[in-house]
Amino acid sequence: MVYRDRGKTTFSLILWAALFAVLLLALTGCGEGAWNNPHPAAERDQNTFYSSFSLRPKHLDPAQSYSSNEVVFTGQIYEPPLQYHYLKRPYTLTPLTATELPRPYFENAQGQRLPDDAPPGQIAFSVYEIHIQSGIRYQPHPAFAKDASGQPRYLGLNEADLRERNQLSDFSDTGTRELVAADYVYQIKRLAHPRLNSPIYGLMAEYIVGLRDYAKTLGEAMQGGGAGQDRYFLDLRKYPLPGAEVVDRYTYRIRLHGEYPQFVYWLAMPFFGPIPVEADQFYSQPGMKEKNLVLDWYPVGTGPYMLTVNNPNRQMVMERNPNFHGETYPTEGEEGDRKKGLLADAGKPIPFIDRVVFSLEKEDIPTWNKFLQGYYDASGITSDSFDQAIQVSSQGEVGLTDTMREKNIQLSTSVAASTYYMGFNMRDPVVGGLSERARKLRQAISIAVDYEEFISIFLNGRGIPAQGPLPPGIIGYQPGEAGVNPYVYEWVGEGPNGKLKRRAISTAKQLLADAGYPAGRDANTGKPLVIHLDSTGGGPDDKARFDWLRKQFAKIDLQLDIRSTDYNRFQEKMLKGTAQLFQWGWNADYPDPENFLFLLYGPNAKAGKNGENAANYENPEFDRLFGKMKSMPNGPQRLQLIHKMVDIVQRDAPWVWGLHPKRFSLYHAWLKNIKPNDMANNTLKYKRIDPQLRAEQRLKWNRPIVWPLVLTAVLLIVGFIPAMIIYRRKQHSRGVQ
Amino acid sequence: MLAYILRRTLYAIPILIGVNLLTFWLFFVVNSPEDMARMQLGQKRVTPEAIEKWKKERGYDKPLLFNAEAQGMGSVVDTIFFEKSVRLFVFDFGSADDGRDIAYDIRQRMVPSLALAIPVFLVGLLLNITIALIIAFFRATYIDYMGVIISVMLMSISALFYIIGGQFLVSKILHLVPISGYEGGWSAIKFLILPVIVGVVGGIGSGTRWFRTIFLEEINKDYVRTARAKGLAERVVLFKHVLKNAMIPILTGVVVTIPLLFMGSLITESFFGIPGLGSYTIDAIRAQDFAIVRAMVFLGSVLYIIGLLLTDLSYTLVDPRVRLS
């Protein structure tokens, strides 16, 4: 009996020891290196960039993808004809697959060519002829695979063929082919595809000749061919589009209605990247969609990277495209770039990084800690981690904390080409309209809402107060005294020592009294003026902001009523034009003032017209100037018009101008060539990693500390001793004394 | 017994219809098909035509519950509710609003969910029962009092604290395991150690206290006194007799949760980056993806019903006196 018990004890000891060994092996990843490394040990010295994503991308089809978390991928895979220069500022377009920047020529209504300086009234069409480079090849992809007879290897697949194929990598054969102009035309046609719902279809249908009719034609073709092959694959080559035509193998032509100089910026977005018909045909086969094998999830491009793992539930991996046509790092940039080391790699072939791993991280805390441990190469700064990362000196200078400096972490800051504002509904009988009364009321509120304070309290100083709709980096933005909004601010001091100063509350109160609301009460009725703000917030985080806002209005004796609602109800109100005051924002699509000033263009009103002019602002003079400015080439004349337009809206104050956010990002010393670029979305190819330095630092920062585990075990054993004594005593005690 | 199972299965149908109706109603109280379209199509440059087209393609252009324009059965059948719900009963979950196949995603995500939930369940159960028996053994001693105090303390702490505290201590300070992440195969172990520990420790307080109460109730019964009178060691009395007789209340609470292990853990999966069904559901709610929400609620209901049925069946296994009829 005794021996059997001992045997049992020995057996359980061996079992526990084995379990402990397995756990230890698992902990160490069966090899050397840090135990807490979330990446496989084999990747330790590899030239891999590690990043994260918090929201899985909805679309990777360039006709549909528009969100910033999607272009992180599509921007590296698809190559539109143009791109933004990585280093130059102001933002400059350069050719990507095009041989040169396209210059439009103009035609009249009869299709006759007009001189370049033809008056805008005569111009019926703008024509862009784009020549692309020869010899560019697509990434290896099964859609291009051919069998021995030269026929597509994976076309006409049946259910049995697809049974064992769940991912793209399950198709063993791949192929490639040269990029041709027809691929670009094919993609332009896809913008009108009824199945795709491209977000820019509405806008492009206004400009690209025949695109609206083309969508109808495709819709009819889909209905008519519902029972046939068109049910799955609609061959767009069969349906010509007058606004997009192939000229020759390497040239295509886009014809637009009227003048639209901003169109070239669209040519730098993945919307205008190439799509090979083979890919569309491949993914449109029956049974593919059911396995999520669609172009929307497995993009096919010519760019420096290709998506090799697409598991948006966990990880997305891009690898260097072996067929990439090659490019070199820019040899020139902005003043100061050389000093910052941004031109150290000038002329070297890109991309530098072999592999990019994006891991799903839904929470900020783990993401931030992994960055600090060196497992992510770069990071943003959330409000929670701001104090840990950034310190602001008494002079207001922003710098890194000692902890960050010890790790040699670098800080990069830039003002985003974005504007966050508080808009007045210009159709509202109280705050809206162009009357002097309403104007003064809006100006008074604009003075009262102290955005400098907001930036300081809620954004940790990450922003600059806006003076108008245009953010820095956009033509027409004026820094310093020249750009001051005189209705809200004054400029005090001279030269470089001068600074902005918000006008006094007494000025705001006077404006309010002039508007007919002395001491915040209607002069006629004596009732207090209540302003209603519609907001999508309502959580605990928003409470402090709302309290702050109420305080701002109270400074001029106005009452602010905040009506919290969900985003969809809010959208509905905006579409109906029933909100009075609202908060909104806009990120630049392209670096042209038109992309911001159109937010105030009358015919573009949100209410009734579903435009982007959320304030429903309508000033005939502004609208006239906008129509003129929109189609003008950049130059002093255009700049003058832009300044005039900004003056008008500063005076009318349809928005409380709000702020332009400042982006802070951190990156480790081993990550090179970092320069914030708000316009370009294909910047991964310029980044460089020093994997050796990273491996050393990771090891240094993450040495496992085991002694607390041993101590805990010892304490547990010690703690058990009295219990064991009681147990033995109890077992050996007599039942009856 | 077969008749019993069949009857319970038939009872499940009206329950599932009710759950489905309730989910549908709750979802569409706060979301309209327009909202869903807008969420999917994005915020910039979305035209009303695009919204209408999106709705039509996905069948959201129909009336919600009753089609006044249709005739006869059409007024019920030609509605969003009918079209979206009826397929669920044959486990055809259809596609998510972004076009992905829901059944495929559920299959993919079930494995990580189970990889986390099963160890937490088994280790937690074993540990809770063992600790509760030990406390019961030392009843009315300082060990018992300390055990109850510690249990109440552990119960009072939020699950989020265990997660963040665990990540901070074990991963950030001691550098023993990754903070978050997941890999397939055996590599998953190093990512699962911490969430499993956190899950087990987080459940010790309530589990131990509950089991202790059950055991203390049993310990005072006559058969225990008889066992002791026979001269059996206290260890044998507790682990052989008390544990066996306490199985019915234990099974009532435990077996019903087994099928629900498939559903994953909402917070833990999210914080530890485990791509399971818990985070799938949370993502769907955030994205207003009715197709996924509906599928997950339906699946949860089915699993819960199965759990209840298994609980009833398990009674017959541990107590021969129980007969299902």
Coordinates of C-alpha atoms in Angstrom, one line a residue, chain A residues 23 26-27 35-40 56 58-59 66 166 194-195 197 199 203 266 289-290 292 297 313-314 361-363 365-366 369-370 373 388 567-569 571 575 586-587 589 595 610 612 701-705 708-709 722-723 726-727 730-731, chain B residues 30-32 35 38-41 43-48 50 53-54 57 95 98-101 104-105 109 137-138 142-143 164 167 171-183 189-191 193 233-235 270-271 275 279-280 283 288:
Chain A
L23 CA 5.5 24.9 -20.9
A26 CA 6.7 26.7 -25.4
L27 CA 7.7 29.8 -23.6
W35 CA 10.5 34.6 -24.5
N36 CA 7.9 37.3 -25.0
N37 CA 8.6 37.7 -28.7
P38 CA 5.3 37.4 -30.5
H39 CA 7.0 36.9 -33.8
P40 CA 8.5 33.5 -34.8
R56 CA -9.9 44.7 -40.7
K58 CA -13.3 46.1 -45.7
H59 CA -12.1 46.3 -49.3
Y66 CA -11.1 54.4 -49.9
N166 CA -9.4 27.7 -49.8
P194 CA -23.1 47.9 -60.6
R195 CA -21.7 45.2 -58.4
N197 CA -20.5 50.4 -55.7
P199 CA -17.4 55.4 -53.8
L203 CA -18.1 62.1 -58.7
W266 CA -7.0 61.2 -58.8
K289 CA -16.9 33.9 -53.8
E290 CA -18.1 31.3 -51.4
N292 CA -13.8 34.3 -50.1
W297 CA -9.4 40.2 -50.7
N313 CA -8.8 37.9 -38.4
R314 CA -5.2 37.7 -37.4
E361 CA -4.3 44.5 -32.5
K362 CA -7.7 45.7 -31.2
E363 CA -6.6 47.3 -28.0
I365 CA -2.4 49.0 -24.4
P366 CA -1.0 45.7 -25.9
N369 CA 3.6 47.8 -24.9
K370 CA 4.7 45.7 -27.9
Q373 CA 9.4 46.0 -26.4
Q388 CA 4.7 58.3 -21.1
Y567 CA -23.9 58.4 -36.1
N568 CA -26.7 57.3 -38.4
R569 CA -29.4 59.5 -36.8
Q571 CA -26.3 61.7 -40.7
L575 CA -29.1 65.2 -44.9
W586 CA -12.4 66.6 -43.7
N587 CA -9.2 64.9 -44.7
D589 CA -8.0 63.7 -50.9
N595 CA -10.6 69.9 -52.2
N610 CA -26.2 65.1 -50.6
E612 CA -20.1 67.6 -48.9
W701 CA 15.0 45.0 -23.6
N702 CA 13.3 41.7 -23.1
R703 CA 15.5 39.4 -20.9
P704 CA 13.1 37.1 -19.0
I705 CA 13.0 37.6 -15.3
P708 CA 9.6 35.9 -9.0
L709 CA 8.2 32.6 -10.3
P722 CA 0.9 24.7 8.1
A723 CA -2.0 23.3 6.2
I726 CA -3.3 20.7 10.4
Y727 CA -4.3 17.9 7.9
K730 CA -6.8 16.1 11.9
Q731 CA -6.2 12.7 10.4
Chain B
V30 CA -31.1 51.1 -33.4
N31 CA -30.1 50.5 -37.1
S32 CA -31.9 51.0 -40.3
D35 CA -27.4 53.0 -41.7
R38 CA -23.7 53.9 -45.0
M39 CA -21.5 52.0 -42.6
Q40 CA -20.3 49.7 -45.4
L41 CA -20.0 52.2 -48.1
Q43 CA -18.6 58.3 -45.2
K44 CA -17.0 60.1 -48.1
R45 CA -18.8 60.7 -51.4
V46 CA -21.6 58.2 -50.9
T47 CA -24.6 58.9 -53.0
P48 CA -28.2 58.0 -52.2
A50 CA -25.3 53.8 -54.0
K53 CA -28.2 49.8 -54.7
W54 CA -26.5 48.3 -51.7
E57 CA -28.4 43.8 -53.7
S95 CA -22.6 36.3 -46.4
D98 CA -18.7 42.9 -46.7
G99 CA -19.3 39.8 -48.8
R100 CA -17.3 37.2 -46.7
D101 CA -18.8 33.8 -46.1
Y104 CA -16.2 29.9 -43.4
D105 CA -15.2 32.6 -40.9
R109 CA -12.4 31.3 -35.7
F137 CA -11.8 20.2 4.5
F138 CA -10.4 23.0 6.7
Y142 CA -8.2 30.2 9.5
I143 CA -7.6 28.5 6.1
I164 CA -4.2 44.4 -18.0
Q167 CA -0.1 41.6 -19.3
S171 CA 4.7 40.2 -20.2
K172 CA 5.9 43.7 -19.7
I173 CA 7.8 43.4 -16.4
L174 CA 8.9 39.8 -16.4
H175 CA 9.1 39.3 -20.2
L176 CA 7.9 35.7 -19.9
V177 CA 5.3 35.5 -22.6
P178 CA 4.0 37.7 -25.5
I179 CA 1.6 40.4 -24.5
S180 CA -0.9 39.4 -27.2
G181 CA -1.1 37.7 -30.6
Y182 CA -1.8 34.3 -31.9
E183 CA -0.3 31.6 -34.2
I189 CA 0.8 27.7 -26.6
K190 CA 3.1 30.6 -25.8
F191 CA 0.2 33.0 -26.7
I193 CA -0.5 30.6 -21.5
A233 CA -9.9 9.1 5.8
E234 CA -11.2 12.6 5.4
R235 CA -9.5 12.9 2.0
S270 CA -10.0 41.2 -27.9
F271 CA -7.2 42.1 -25.5
P275 CA -8.9 35.7 -33.6
S279 CA -14.0 39.1 -31.2
Y280 CA -15.9 38.2 -34.3
D283 CA -16.5 43.4 -34.5
Q288 CA -23.5 47.0 -37.7

